[in-house]
């Protein structure tokens, strides 16, 4: 393990979206500078970063110069091309590590990994052909969901099968991408655990939050979730199991389905997570600072929850609510500075703080 | 009153120190961009700003270009040259306004203004010559303090007189600058009120904090202060009086001496204030966001206090404590990213959060 980063050191962040923006602010709070690498123009993170490189992930010179300008590199989303990571890792350490990223980038590898840890996942099958799908439908049945193995987020790259009759159109939706068929899970709630592991191997988890989705996008996260003390303990222990198995450094998001038979792990995200935004107004050290602390080689901070919070996303035209929300007591607004409003685009979120618990 | 600024608008900040840095972060939280104008190289605010102009306050072209690039202009310290403000104000509104700045820039004007409102101040006299000082010492007496009328902060530009024998050397310390002699006030405590006034004229004050200084620099601020309910009310009302009289827009810091005869106003600072840093971990909306809301024409946010907090400054070599503080529970660190440690230099602060109150 290397020495902890000192004030003034530079943390490189691959990706310049809102997660990069909030990571950048957290880094600044600890006296660090950030350098953002992002292909798109005017990314949200650029407003609060010390430096920005605008280049594509296949620009070898730009990647090398970026890596050399940083003291450590992290990322704000999981779909970074493998070649770009190889290039950077030859120059500068990346946290979380490649194995964690490789595991969560591919739904098939992810499910096999989770099963290998003894954790429950939805029934699944590898789908490389239409024949694979027909065969899988015989065991998994319908309703079920066909998902691309890679590059899916916020419900993208997914096709629902209400019956076996939908097989052909669902397979066509995948456009030749490797996929998996996932059996439908009857769950009573979805919760997520935001966990963190330091370079020294210490693990800390935030109190689980309960998630409600709309149109495949996270709508609200509420803490505390409706869980018993033993469920809470189970959720934290399985997250620690995942973190330790991956020798993980940084923050992870673990989505769980609550079922009468226990938790089923839906997916893991090797980064700060939308369902952890409540920590900005419910904890001394939020998920963004916790991630920065971990990748900087610092000890983890105090993530204990001091209030009941409901986080709600502002999607697209929800931005029209901002003037009213700005007047509302017990409310903290977090906007991403995106000037163009598009349907389905995450524009900001707000935390409504209930009585301290 | 103009329309509230929309997401993506640019807020110009004169001065790039730690206050500018934390204002910049608060602006980003509401979706705004910031543009910093600062003569010095590598200022702390540059790490979290969208744009930075490095130029002196007498560079007319740079000031004009800066003003044109912004949607509103504010400042993080009060000693901005009048000519620079004139230049900018011809192009873009400045909040807080010129009158507030003029009043607080000059200790003589400030004291006359406060007295005019019926508020108590320390006995004082205008000192333009050695004869003025001799005459003033006859009425105000010693111990007393000779202070430059302008450009003083953190105990700079001040000379204490233990007796009339110190008059000559104290006057020499002023190096010809216009000064005032201030009588020594016997106080039991110093408290400060961080107040805010919106463009619509609404006023809100944070709970007063109790300040302890070391070597003329703020050491700790503790909330709640040891004040009765009626003292608390007095402190808030006099702050509202000051804000309304100045037709003020933004956050103000009002320092008060607590005496058996009531509050004596020590000084006012027309900006976010070191003694308000506790709000970052004690309120939903901190003093930085409150200031940004005001200058952006937004409604004020919810600044009610939900926890007991002790803020402590990290000065110079105090930075050696950071590794230990990073491990401490109930503690939130805020570092300014200054790589060079100097004696007396404010490097950061930390908030220790007690039980919610």
Coordinates of N, CA, C and O in Angstrom, one line a residue, chain B residues 169 218 221 253 260 275 290 296 307 326 328 344:
Chain B
X169 N 4.8 55.2 19.5 CA 5.2 54.0 18.7 C 3.9 53.4 18.0 O 4.0 52.9 16.8
X218 N -9.3 33.9 14.4 CA -10.3 33.0 15.0 C -9.8 31.6 15.2 O -9.2 31.0 14.3
X221 N -15.3 28.4 16.7 CA -16.7 28.9 16.9 C -17.5 27.8 17.4 O -17.5 26.7 16.8
X253 N -21.5 39.0 8.1 CA -21.0 38.6 9.4 C -21.0 39.7 10.3 O -20.4 40.8 10.0
X260 N -22.3 43.1 30.1 CA -23.5 43.2 31.1 C -24.5 44.3 30.6 O -25.6 44.2 30.9
X275 N -16.5 32.6 10.9 CA -17.3 32.1 12.1 C -18.6 31.5 11.7 O -19.4 31.0 12.5
X290 N -26.4 30.0 1.0 CA -27.3 31.1 1.3 C -26.9 32.4 0.6 O -27.7 33.1 0.0
X296 N -28.1 35.4 -6.5 CA -28.7 34.8 -7.7 C -30.2 35.2 -7.8 O -30.8 34.8 -8.8
X307 N -27.8 20.6 14.7 CA -26.8 19.9 15.5 C -26.0 20.9 16.3 O -26.0 22.1 15.9
X326 N -8.6 12.9 10.3 CA -9.3 12.1 9.3 C -9.9 10.9 9.8 O -10.8 10.3 9.3
X328 N -11.1 10.6 13.0 CA -11.9 11.0 14.1 C -13.4 10.9 13.8 O -13.8 11.5 12.8
X344 N 0.5 31.2 10.6 CA -0.7 32.1 10.6 C -1.6 32.0 9.4 O -2.6 32.6 9.3

